[in-house]
Short mmCIF file of N, CA and C in Angstrom, two decimals:
data_model
loop_
_atom_site.label_atom_id
_atom_site.label_comp_id
_atom_site.label_asym_id
_atom_site.label_seq_id
_atom_site.Cartn_x
_atom_site.Cartn_y
_atom_site.Cartn_z
N MET A 1 4.12 6.50 -32.64
CA MET A 1 3.20 5.58 -32.44
C MET A 1 3.97 4.61 -33.35
N ILE A 2 3.66 3.24 -32.85
CA ILE A 2 4.60 2.22 -33.69
C ILE A 2 3.41 1.27 -34.23
N TYR A 3 3.61 0.79 -35.20
CA TYR A 3 2.80 0.29 -35.94
C TYR A 3 3.38 -1.07 -36.20
N SER A 4 2.17 -2.12 -36.39
CA SER A 4 2.42 -3.41 -36.54
C SER A 4 3.51 -3.98 -37.68
N HIS A 5 3.13 -3.28 -38.67
CA HIS A 5 4.25 -3.76 -40.01
C HIS A 5 5.71 -3.15 -39.58
N ASP A 6 5.82 -1.90 -38.79
CA ASP A 6 7.53 -1.68 -38.59
C ASP A 6 7.99 -2.87 -37.39
N LEU A 7 6.84 -3.20 -36.60
CA LEU A 7 7.68 -4.34 -35.85
C LEU A 7 7.64 -5.59 -36.20
N ARG A 8 6.72 -6.03 -37.39
CA ARG A 8 7.00 -7.22 -37.89
C ARG A 8 8.23 -7.26 -38.88
N SER A 9 8.70 -6.33 -39.32
CA SER A 9 10.15 -6.23 -39.69
C SER A 9 11.31 -6.35 -39.14
N PHE A 10 11.01 -6.31 -37.87
CA PHE A 10 12.03 -6.62 -36.58
C PHE A 10 12.08 -7.75 -35.73
N ALA A 11 10.79 -8.46 -36.21
CA ALA A 11 10.84 -9.63 -35.62
C ALA A 11 11.82 -10.64 -35.23
N GLY A 12 11.72 -11.06 -34.14
CA GLY A 12 13.15 -11.81 -33.76
C GLY A 12 14.40 -11.72 -33.50
N LYS A 13 14.41 -9.82 -34.09
CA LYS A 13 16.09 -9.20 -33.82
C LYS A 13 16.18 -8.29 -33.31
N VAL A 14 17.08 -8.22 -32.35
CA VAL A 14 17.25 -7.20 -31.76
C VAL A 14 18.59 -6.44 -31.76
N SER A 15 18.09 -5.13 -32.76
CA SER A 15 19.26 -4.47 -32.79
C SER A 15 19.15 -2.88 -32.83
N GLU A 16 20.48 -2.28 -32.75
CA GLU A 16 20.15 -0.68 -32.54
C GLU A 16 19.26 0.30 -33.60
N ASN A 17 18.73 -0.56 -34.74
CA ASN A 17 17.95 0.25 -35.33
C ASN A 17 16.48 -0.22 -34.87
N HIS A 18 16.05 -1.05 -33.68
CA HIS A 18 14.59 -1.38 -33.70
C HIS A 18 14.12 -0.30 -33.40
N PRO A 19 12.70 0.25 -34.14
CA PRO A 19 11.88 1.27 -33.77
C PRO A 19 11.26 1.27 -32.10
N VAL A 20 11.29 0.18 -31.22
CA VAL A 20 10.69 -0.06 -30.06
C VAL A 20 11.50 0.70 -29.08
N CYS A 21 12.82 -0.07 -29.55
CA CYS A 21 13.78 0.09 -28.23
C CYS A 21 15.02 0.88 -28.94
N PRO A 22 15.25 2.31 -29.28
CA PRO A 22 16.83 2.64 -29.73
C PRO A 22 17.93 2.37 -28.82
N ASP A 23 17.67 2.26 -27.52
CA ASP A 23 18.85 2.12 -26.82
C ASP A 23 19.64 0.90 -27.33
N LYS A 24 20.91 1.19 -27.52
CA LYS A 24 21.78 0.24 -27.78
C LYS A 24 22.42 -0.76 -26.92
N ARG A 25 21.80 -0.56 -25.83
CA ARG A 25 22.17 -1.57 -24.64
C ARG A 25 21.33 -2.91 -25.24
N HIS A 26 20.49 -2.94 -25.81
CA HIS A 26 19.72 -4.09 -26.33
C HIS A 26 20.33 -4.81 -27.55
N ARG A 27 21.17 -4.13 -28.33
CA ARG A 27 21.78 -4.79 -29.59
C ARG A 27 22.14 -5.89 -29.56
N ASP A 28 23.10 -6.06 -28.26
CA ASP A 28 23.91 -7.56 -28.38
C ASP A 28 22.99 -8.62 -27.20
N ILE A 29 22.00 -8.55 -27.25
CA ILE A 29 21.15 -9.31 -26.59
C ILE A 29 20.43 -10.35 -27.83
N HIS A 30 21.09 -11.96 -27.69
CA HIS A 30 20.30 -12.62 -28.88
C HIS A 30 18.70 -13.37 -28.45
N PRO A 31 18.30 -13.49 -29.13
CA PRO A 31 16.75 -14.40 -28.53
C PRO A 31 17.34 -15.78 -27.99
N SER A 32 18.32 -16.58 -28.28
CA SER A 32 18.28 -17.61 -27.87
C SER A 32 19.20 -17.67 -26.55
N PHE A 33 19.26 -16.49 -25.75
CA PHE A 33 19.65 -16.36 -24.46
C PHE A 33 19.62 -17.49 -23.35
N VAL A 34 20.48 -17.82 -23.05
CA VAL A 34 19.96 -19.25 -22.63
C VAL A 34 19.20 -18.93 -20.74
N ARG A 35 18.16 -19.89 -20.73
CA ARG A 35 17.68 -19.41 -18.96
C ARG A 35 18.20 -20.74 -18.52
N ARG A 36 18.21 -20.47 -17.05
CA ARG A 36 18.31 -20.99 -16.15
C ARG A 36 17.79 -21.13 -14.86
N GLY A 37 17.43 -21.87 -14.12
CA GLY A 37 16.71 -21.90 -13.17
C GLY A 37 14.96 -22.10 -13.03
N ALA A 38 14.39 -22.46 -14.16
CA ALA A 38 13.21 -22.39 -14.25
C ALA A 38 13.15 -24.44 -14.48
N LYS A 39 12.45 -24.95 -13.62
CA LYS A 39 12.65 -26.24 -13.52
C LYS A 39 11.17 -26.72 -13.40
N ASN A 40 10.66 -27.80 -14.39
CA ASN A 40 9.56 -28.56 -14.39
C ASN A 40 8.15 -27.44 -14.30
N GLY A 41 8.35 -26.40 -15.10
CA GLY A 41 7.71 -25.61 -15.33
C GLY A 41 7.10 -24.41 -14.55
N THR A 42 8.01 -24.36 -13.48
CA THR A 42 7.58 -23.55 -12.39
C THR A 42 8.37 -22.13 -12.80
N PRO A 43 7.50 -21.18 -12.48
CA PRO A 43 8.09 -19.40 -12.84
C PRO A 43 9.50 -19.29 -12.58
N ASN A 44 10.17 -18.49 -12.70
CA ASN A 44 11.58 -17.59 -11.92
C ASN A 44 10.88 -16.73 -10.77
N LYS A 45 9.72 -16.22 -10.91
CA LYS A 45 9.24 -15.37 -9.83
C LYS A 45 10.09 -15.62 -8.39
N GLY A 46 10.36 -14.26 -7.91
CA GLY A 46 10.97 -14.33 -7.01
C GLY A 46 12.53 -14.94 -6.75
N HIS A 47 13.02 -15.24 -8.04
CA HIS A 47 14.46 -15.51 -8.13
C HIS A 47 15.11 -14.58 -8.93
N GLU A 48 15.71 -13.37 -8.52
CA GLU A 48 15.87 -12.13 -8.85
C GLU A 48 17.24 -12.33 -9.56
N ASN A 49 18.21 -13.19 -9.13
CA ASN A 49 19.21 -13.52 -9.65
C ASN A 49 19.41 -14.76 -10.98
N MET A 50 18.49 -15.08 -11.33
CA MET A 50 18.59 -16.34 -12.41
C MET A 50 18.20 -15.32 -14.09
N GLU A 51 18.69 -16.08 -14.56
CA GLU A 51 18.63 -15.85 -16.09
C GLU A 51 17.37 -15.83 -16.87
N ILE A 52 16.71 -15.22 -17.85
CA ILE A 52 15.54 -15.07 -17.79
C ILE A 52 15.94 -15.08 -19.70
N ASP A 53 15.02 -15.48 -20.05
CA ASP A 53 14.93 -15.60 -21.88
C ASP A 53 15.31 -14.42 -22.56
N GLY A 54 16.29 -13.83 -23.35
CA GLY A 54 16.89 -13.02 -23.75
C GLY A 54 15.65 -12.08 -24.76
N ARG A 55 14.60 -12.71 -24.90
CA ARG A 55 13.64 -11.93 -25.53
C ARG A 55 12.58 -11.03 -24.70
N ILE A 56 12.46 -12.32 -23.48
CA ILE A 56 11.49 -11.25 -22.46
C ILE A 56 12.65 -10.09 -21.87
N PHE A 57 13.72 -10.36 -21.43
CA PHE A 57 14.60 -9.42 -20.84
C PHE A 57 14.30 -8.19 -21.87
N MET A 58 14.45 -8.43 -23.00
CA MET A 58 14.36 -7.22 -24.04
C MET A 58 13.00 -6.47 -24.01
N ILE A 59 11.83 -7.05 -24.13
CA ILE A 59 10.26 -6.68 -24.25
C ILE A 59 10.14 -6.11 -22.67
N LYS A 60 10.65 -6.60 -21.78
CA LYS A 60 10.39 -5.99 -20.54
C LYS A 60 11.16 -4.60 -20.30
N ASN A 61 12.18 -4.36 -21.03
CA ASN A 61 13.35 -3.52 -20.99
C ASN A 61 12.64 -2.33 -21.78
N CYS A 62 11.82 -2.77 -22.92
CA CYS A 62 11.19 -1.73 -23.89
C CYS A 62 10.10 -1.25 -23.09
N LEU A 63 9.03 -1.98 -22.84
CA LEU A 63 7.85 -1.42 -21.70
C LEU A 63 8.41 -0.73 -20.86
N THR A 64 9.40 -0.60 -20.26
CA THR A 64 9.93 -0.13 -18.98
C THR A 64 10.48 1.55 -19.70
N GLU A 65 11.25 1.48 -20.83
CA GLU A 65 11.68 2.84 -21.47
C GLU A 65 10.40 3.43 -22.01
N HIS A 66 9.37 2.83 -22.27
CA HIS A 66 8.52 3.25 -23.19
C HIS A 66 7.15 2.93 -22.63
N PRO A 67 6.62 3.44 -21.63
CA PRO A 67 5.34 2.63 -21.17
C PRO A 67 4.37 3.67 -21.78
N GLU A 68 4.50 4.99 -22.20
CA GLU A 68 3.58 5.84 -23.14
C GLU A 68 2.95 5.04 -24.23
N GLN A 69 4.10 4.30 -25.14
CA GLN A 69 3.43 3.27 -26.50
C GLN A 69 1.95 2.62 -26.08
N LEU A 70 1.07 2.53 -26.98
CA LEU A 70 -0.21 1.97 -26.78
C LEU A 70 0.23 0.46 -27.39
N TRP A 71 0.84 -0.37 -26.61
CA TRP A 71 1.32 -1.61 -26.68
C TRP A 71 -0.12 -3.05 -26.57
N THR A 72 -0.18 -3.66 -27.84
CA THR A 72 -0.60 -4.61 -27.39
C THR A 72 0.16 -6.15 -27.54
N VAL A 73 -0.37 -7.00 -27.19
CA VAL A 73 0.34 -8.51 -26.77
C VAL A 73 0.49 -8.64 -27.90
N GLU A 74 -0.06 -8.44 -29.00
CA GLU A 74 0.16 -8.95 -30.25
C GLU A 74 1.74 -8.20 -30.93
N GLU A 75 1.96 -6.92 -30.56
CA GLU A 75 2.63 -5.77 -30.80
C GLU A 75 4.16 -6.48 -29.92
N MET A 76 3.69 -6.85 -29.02
CA MET A 76 5.11 -7.10 -28.09
C MET A 76 5.19 -8.66 -28.71
N ALA A 77 4.57 -9.25 -28.99
CA ALA A 77 5.26 -10.83 -29.34
C ALA A 77 5.93 -10.66 -30.93
N ILE A 78 5.04 -9.78 -31.59
CA ILE A 78 6.14 -9.49 -33.11
C ILE A 78 7.49 -9.35 -32.82
N ALA A 79 7.72 -8.06 -31.67
CA ALA A 79 8.82 -7.30 -31.77
C ALA A 79 9.32 -8.41 -31.20
N VAL A 80 9.48 -9.49 -30.69
CA VAL A 80 10.60 -10.37 -30.06
C VAL A 80 10.31 -11.64 -30.97
N GLY A 81 9.58 -11.90 -32.25
CA GLY A 81 9.36 -13.02 -33.28
C GLY A 81 8.52 -14.17 -32.28
N LEU A 82 7.68 -14.03 -31.58
CA LEU A 82 7.13 -14.99 -31.21
C LEU A 82 5.60 -14.94 -31.60
N SER A 83 4.78 -16.11 -31.39
CA SER A 83 3.14 -15.63 -31.71
C SER A 83 2.65 -15.07 -30.27
N ALA A 84 1.80 -14.85 -30.54
CA ALA A 84 1.34 -13.93 -29.31
C ALA A 84 0.66 -15.09 -28.15
N PRO A 85 0.12 -16.48 -28.39
CA PRO A 85 -0.24 -17.17 -27.03
C PRO A 85 1.37 -17.62 -26.67
N HIS A 86 2.38 -18.20 -27.45
CA HIS A 86 3.68 -18.73 -27.06
C HIS A 86 3.98 -17.59 -26.17
N PHE A 87 4.36 -16.14 -26.70
CA PHE A 87 4.56 -15.02 -25.88
C PHE A 87 4.11 -14.87 -24.70
N GLN A 88 2.95 -14.99 -24.35
CA GLN A 88 2.20 -14.30 -22.92
C GLN A 88 2.19 -16.00 -22.46
N ARG A 89 2.77 -17.01 -22.80
CA ARG A 89 3.21 -18.20 -21.79
C ARG A 89 4.78 -17.79 -21.25
N LEU A 90 5.29 -17.86 -22.27
CA LEU A 90 6.90 -17.67 -22.14
C LEU A 90 6.87 -16.10 -21.04
N PHE A 91 5.95 -15.16 -21.09
CA PHE A 91 6.41 -13.56 -20.62
C PHE A 91 5.96 -14.07 -19.14
N LYS A 92 4.70 -14.87 -19.03
CA LYS A 92 4.31 -15.26 -17.67
C LYS A 92 5.26 -15.80 -16.67
N HIS A 93 5.66 -17.13 -17.73
CA HIS A 93 6.87 -17.92 -16.86
C HIS A 93 7.77 -17.35 -16.43
N HIS A 94 8.71 -16.23 -16.86
CA HIS A 94 9.41 -15.66 -16.55
C HIS A 94 9.25 -14.32 -15.53
N ALA A 95 8.37 -13.68 -16.06
CA ALA A 95 7.87 -12.60 -15.06
C ALA A 95 7.19 -12.81 -13.90
N GLY A 96 6.31 -13.72 -14.35
CA GLY A 96 5.13 -14.44 -12.85
C GLY A 96 3.99 -13.56 -13.20
N MET A 97 3.73 -12.92 -14.42
CA MET A 97 2.54 -12.39 -14.69
C MET A 97 2.34 -11.99 -15.81
N PRO A 98 1.28 -11.87 -16.43
CA PRO A 98 0.81 -11.84 -17.82
C PRO A 98 1.50 -10.49 -18.08
N PRO A 99 1.75 -10.01 -19.49
CA PRO A 99 2.54 -9.03 -20.19
C PRO A 99 1.53 -7.51 -20.04
N LYS A 100 0.19 -7.79 -20.07
CA LYS A 100 -0.67 -6.44 -19.65
C LYS A 100 -0.71 -5.87 -18.35
N THR A 101 -0.45 -6.95 -17.41
CA THR A 101 -0.44 -6.53 -15.91
C THR A 101 1.27 -6.11 -15.62
N TYR A 102 1.66 -6.72 -16.53
CA TYR A 102 3.24 -6.06 -15.91
C TYR A 102 3.27 -4.62 -16.54
N LEU A 103 2.53 -4.42 -17.97
CA LEU A 103 2.94 -3.16 -18.32
C LEU A 103 2.16 -1.95 -17.64
N GLN A 104 1.07 -2.47 -17.29
CA GLN A 104 -0.03 -1.62 -16.07
C GLN A 104 1.02 -1.46 -14.86
N ASP A 105 1.52 -2.33 -14.42
CA ASP A 105 2.26 -2.23 -13.02
C ASP A 105 3.50 -0.87 -13.51
N ILE A 106 4.25 -0.91 -14.72
CA ILE A 106 5.37 -0.31 -14.65
C ILE A 106 4.59 1.37 -14.80
N ARG A 107 3.41 1.18 -15.75
CA ARG A 107 2.62 2.57 -16.14
C ARG A 107 2.40 3.60 -14.48
N LEU A 108 1.74 2.73 -13.81
CA LEU A 108 1.05 3.22 -12.35
C LEU A 108 2.69 3.45 -11.45
N GLU A 109 3.88 2.54 -11.60
CA GLU A 109 4.91 3.32 -10.68
C GLU A 109 5.39 4.39 -11.76
N LYS A 110 5.88 4.50 -12.79
CA LYS A 110 5.96 5.89 -13.35
C LYS A 110 5.04 6.94 -13.02
N ALA A 111 3.83 6.89 -13.06
CA ALA A 111 2.97 7.66 -12.91
C ALA A 111 3.61 8.36 -11.77
N LYS A 112 3.54 7.45 -10.48
CA LYS A 112 3.30 7.37 -9.34
C LYS A 112 5.26 8.51 -8.88
N GLU A 113 6.07 8.13 -9.59
CA GLU A 113 7.45 8.71 -9.79
C GLU A 113 7.01 10.32 -9.84
N LEU A 114 6.53 10.01 -11.17
CA LEU A 114 6.51 11.80 -11.68
C LEU A 114 5.40 12.50 -10.89
N LEU A 115 4.57 12.00 -10.25
CA LEU A 115 3.53 12.74 -9.35
C LEU A 115 4.19 12.82 -8.37
N ARG A 116 5.60 12.35 -7.64
CA ARG A 116 6.02 12.87 -6.85
C ARG A 116 7.49 13.90 -7.12
N ALA A 117 7.83 13.83 -8.21
CA ALA A 117 8.75 14.77 -8.79
C ALA A 117 8.69 15.55 -9.82
N THR A 118 7.25 15.79 -10.25
CA THR A 118 7.06 17.33 -11.28
C THR A 118 5.72 17.89 -10.66
N PHE A 119 5.70 18.95 -11.59
CA PHE A 119 4.63 19.55 -11.23
C PHE A 119 3.72 19.59 -12.47
N LEU A 120 3.70 18.21 -13.20
CA LEU A 120 2.53 18.16 -14.87
C LEU A 120 1.09 17.78 -13.98
N ARG A 121 0.32 18.42 -14.61
CA ARG A 121 -1.10 17.97 -14.37
C ARG A 121 -1.01 16.43 -14.73
N VAL A 122 -2.08 16.08 -13.80
CA VAL A 122 -2.42 14.27 -13.72
C VAL A 122 -2.89 13.72 -15.06
N LYS A 123 -3.62 14.63 -16.15
CA LYS A 123 -3.92 14.40 -17.12
C LYS A 123 -2.41 14.32 -18.03
N GLU A 124 -1.61 15.15 -17.85
CA GLU A 124 -0.36 15.03 -18.42
C GLU A 124 0.33 13.72 -18.62
N ILE A 125 0.54 13.54 -17.00
CA ILE A 125 0.77 12.03 -16.29
C ILE A 125 0.43 10.91 -17.46
N GLY A 126 -0.73 10.86 -17.08
CA GLY A 126 -1.44 9.84 -18.02
C GLY A 126 -0.76 9.58 -19.21
N VAL A 127 -0.92 10.67 -20.02
CA VAL A 127 -0.36 10.48 -21.36
C VAL A 127 0.99 9.88 -21.78
N LYS A 128 1.78 10.47 -20.43
CA LYS A 128 3.26 10.25 -20.53
C LYS A 128 3.56 9.15 -20.11
N THR A 129 2.59 8.35 -19.49
CA THR A 129 2.68 6.67 -19.20
C THR A 129 1.83 5.84 -19.91
N GLY A 130 1.13 6.17 -21.00
CA GLY A 130 0.22 5.46 -21.59
C GLY A 130 -1.32 4.84 -21.05
N LEU A 131 -1.20 6.10 -19.88
CA LEU A 131 -2.88 5.71 -19.38
C LEU A 131 -3.57 7.43 -19.51
N THR A 132 -4.06 6.69 -20.77
CA THR A 132 -4.80 8.64 -21.45
C THR A 132 -6.16 8.23 -21.11
N ASN A 133 -6.94 7.70 -20.39
CA ASN A 133 -7.93 7.41 -20.09
C ASN A 133 -8.03 8.35 -18.52
N GLU A 134 -8.25 9.38 -18.13
CA GLU A 134 -8.21 9.91 -16.92
C GLU A 134 -8.70 9.36 -15.93
N SER A 135 -10.19 8.72 -16.30
CA SER A 135 -10.93 8.11 -15.22
C SER A 135 -10.43 6.93 -14.87
N HIS A 136 -9.76 6.39 -15.84
CA HIS A 136 -9.40 4.96 -15.66
C HIS A 136 -7.89 4.58 -15.06
N PHE A 137 -7.24 5.83 -15.14
CA PHE A 137 -6.14 6.04 -14.69
C PHE A 137 -6.38 6.62 -13.38
N THR A 138 -7.02 7.52 -12.82
CA THR A 138 -7.55 7.61 -11.26
C THR A 138 -8.01 6.27 -10.71
N ARG A 139 -8.99 5.64 -11.21
CA ARG A 139 -9.33 4.41 -10.59
C ARG A 139 -8.21 3.74 -10.12
N GLU A 140 -7.32 3.12 -11.06
CA GLU A 140 -6.08 2.19 -11.17
C GLU A 140 -5.34 2.48 -10.12
N PHE A 141 -4.90 3.78 -9.82
CA PHE A 141 -4.14 4.32 -9.51
C PHE A 141 -4.66 3.99 -7.99
N LYS A 142 -5.60 4.56 -7.77
CA LYS A 142 -6.66 4.27 -6.35
C LYS A 142 -6.45 2.60 -5.90
N LYS A 143 -7.08 2.01 -6.70
CA LYS A 143 -6.86 0.74 -6.37
C LYS A 143 -5.41 -0.03 -6.21
N ARG A 144 -4.27 0.57 -6.84
CA ARG A 144 -2.88 0.19 -6.48
C ARG A 144 -2.62 0.51 -5.28
N PHE A 145 -2.79 2.05 -4.86
CA PHE A 145 -2.15 2.70 -4.32
C PHE A 145 -3.04 3.04 -2.68
N GLY A 146 -4.29 3.26 -2.82
CA GLY A 146 -5.09 3.29 -1.94
C GLY A 146 -5.63 5.00 -2.03
N MET A 147 -5.19 5.62 -3.08
CA MET A 147 -5.26 6.91 -3.05
C MET A 147 -5.38 7.55 -4.54
N THR A 148 -6.15 8.48 -4.89
CA THR A 148 -6.39 8.93 -6.27
C THR A 148 -4.61 9.92 -6.55
N PRO A 149 -4.27 10.09 -7.70
CA PRO A 149 -3.41 10.59 -7.92
C PRO A 149 -3.35 12.23 -7.41
N SER A 150 -3.98 13.10 -7.41
CA SER A 150 -4.23 13.75 -6.66
C SER A 150 -3.84 14.10 -5.49
N GLU A 151 -4.58 13.10 -4.57
CA GLU A 151 -4.19 12.66 -3.06
C GLU A 151 -2.71 12.18 -2.94
N TYR A 152 -2.30 11.49 -3.69
CA TYR A 152 -0.78 11.25 -3.74
C TYR A 152 -0.04 12.37 -3.65
N ARG A 153 -0.10 13.27 -4.79
CA ARG A 153 0.50 14.33 -4.89
C ARG A 153 0.48 15.17 -3.47
N ARG A 154 -0.54 15.28 -2.85
CA ARG A 154 -0.53 15.99 -1.80
C ARG A 154 -0.04 15.43 -0.44
N HIS A 155 -0.23 14.29 -0.41
CA HIS A 155 0.33 13.33 0.66
C HIS A 155 2.00 13.72 0.41
N CYS A 156 2.36 13.45 -0.70
CA CYS A 156 3.92 13.73 -0.97
C CYS A 156 4.48 15.06 -0.64
N TRP A 157 3.45 15.98 -1.27
CA TRP A 157 3.58 17.41 -0.56
C TRP A 157 4.00 17.74 1.02
N LYS A 158 2.86 17.08 1.55
CA LYS A 158 2.59 17.28 3.25
C LYS A 158 4.27 16.69 3.96
N VAL A 159 4.58 15.68 3.38
CA VAL A 159 5.75 14.45 3.75
C VAL A 159 7.05 15.85 3.20
N ASP A 160 6.97 16.23 2.34
CA ASP A 160 8.15 17.34 1.88
C ASP A 160 8.48 18.15 2.37
N GLN A 161 6.73 18.96 3.06
CA GLN A 161 6.85 20.30 3.66
C GLN A 161 7.08 19.82 5.00
N SER A 162 6.98 18.70 5.77
CA SER A 162 7.38 18.44 7.15
C SER A 162 8.79 17.94 7.27
N ASN A 163 9.33 17.34 6.25
CA ASN A 163 10.75 17.18 6.29
C ASN A 163 11.73 18.21 5.80
N ARG A 164 11.27 19.28 5.41
CA ARG A 164 12.38 20.48 4.84
C ARG A 164 13.20 20.89 6.23
N GLY A 165 12.41 20.82 7.20
CA GLY A 165 13.37 21.53 8.61
C GLY A 165 14.38 20.71 9.07
N GLY A 166 13.98 19.48 8.71
CA GLY A 166 14.67 18.35 9.58
C GLY A 166 16.32 17.97 8.26
N ASN A 167 15.73 16.92 7.59
CA ASN A 167 16.47 16.67 6.41
C ASN A 167 15.78 16.25 5.12
N ASP A 168 16.65 15.67 4.34
CA ASP A 168 15.93 15.66 2.86
C ASP A 168 15.74 14.09 2.70
N ASP A 169 15.67 13.01 3.73
CA ASP A 169 14.99 11.71 3.52
C ASP A 169 13.32 11.42 3.59
N HIS A 170 12.78 12.74 2.82
CA HIS A 170 11.25 12.69 2.50
C HIS A 170 10.82 11.69 1.53
N ILE A 171 12.04 11.15 0.55
CA ILE A 171 11.77 10.38 -0.58
C ILE A 171 11.59 8.68 0.10
N SER A 172 12.15 8.52 0.79
CA SER A 172 12.12 7.50 1.50
C SER A 172 10.94 6.92 2.67
N GLN A 173 10.12 8.04 2.54
CA GLN A 173 8.97 8.09 3.45
C GLN A 173 7.97 7.74 2.52
N GLU A 174 7.43 6.58 2.22
CA GLU A 174 6.54 6.13 1.00
C GLU A 174 5.12 5.63 1.73
N ILE A 175 4.21 5.82 1.17
CA ILE A 175 2.83 4.86 1.26
C ILE A 175 3.01 3.72 1.39
N SER A 176 2.41 3.09 2.05
CA SER A 176 2.15 1.26 1.93
C SER A 176 1.49 0.99 0.67
N VAL A 177 1.68 -0.01 0.00
CA VAL A 177 0.63 -0.32 -1.07
C VAL A 177 -0.09 -1.14 -0.54
N SER A 178 -1.57 -0.69 -0.77
CA SER A 178 -2.98 -1.31 -0.20
C SER A 178 -3.03 -2.59 -0.73
N GLY A 179 -3.16 -3.80 0.11
CA GLY A 179 -3.31 -4.90 -0.67
C GLY A 179 -1.97 -5.43 -1.10
N GLN A 180 -1.47 -5.20 -1.21
CA GLN A 180 0.19 -6.04 -1.59
C GLN A 180 1.13 -6.09 -0.25
N GLU A 181 1.79 -6.85 -0.49
CA GLU A 181 3.03 -7.31 0.73
C GLU A 181 4.37 -7.10 0.21
#
């Protein structure tokens, strides 16, 4: 569990001792990382090759690596040395969505991956991805992917079984995301 006072002591710093992101890949990223490509307040959404603010890059990596943490926007902001309102504006500018929406997407994608690749129970997968309320997890998963986690797992199992005789490209056969382009 990460506590606010732990994060405050690291505000504005990205170091190998960061309690949230122990991965040493992030220690050389400085918050003054130059951002290019954003003009006239237009978000960088859809411009994968454009550089983003190092603080946002760092927190996106932390969220991806630790989706199980019970993050608040305030904790995210403290981790990168910004006020919560400024952090939210900056994050949305660079990521094209609010931080909590981004985190939810990360969690659901990780859950989808675990459902496909492991035999963990749905409840365990929820805990591993930070979606600890099983009914909320099921509801959000169904809203995003058009089926419940259990239905998705059965779907993957059926695809896997039908491909066993031919080839191993069953992973490439994905369900389409309902309501998304």
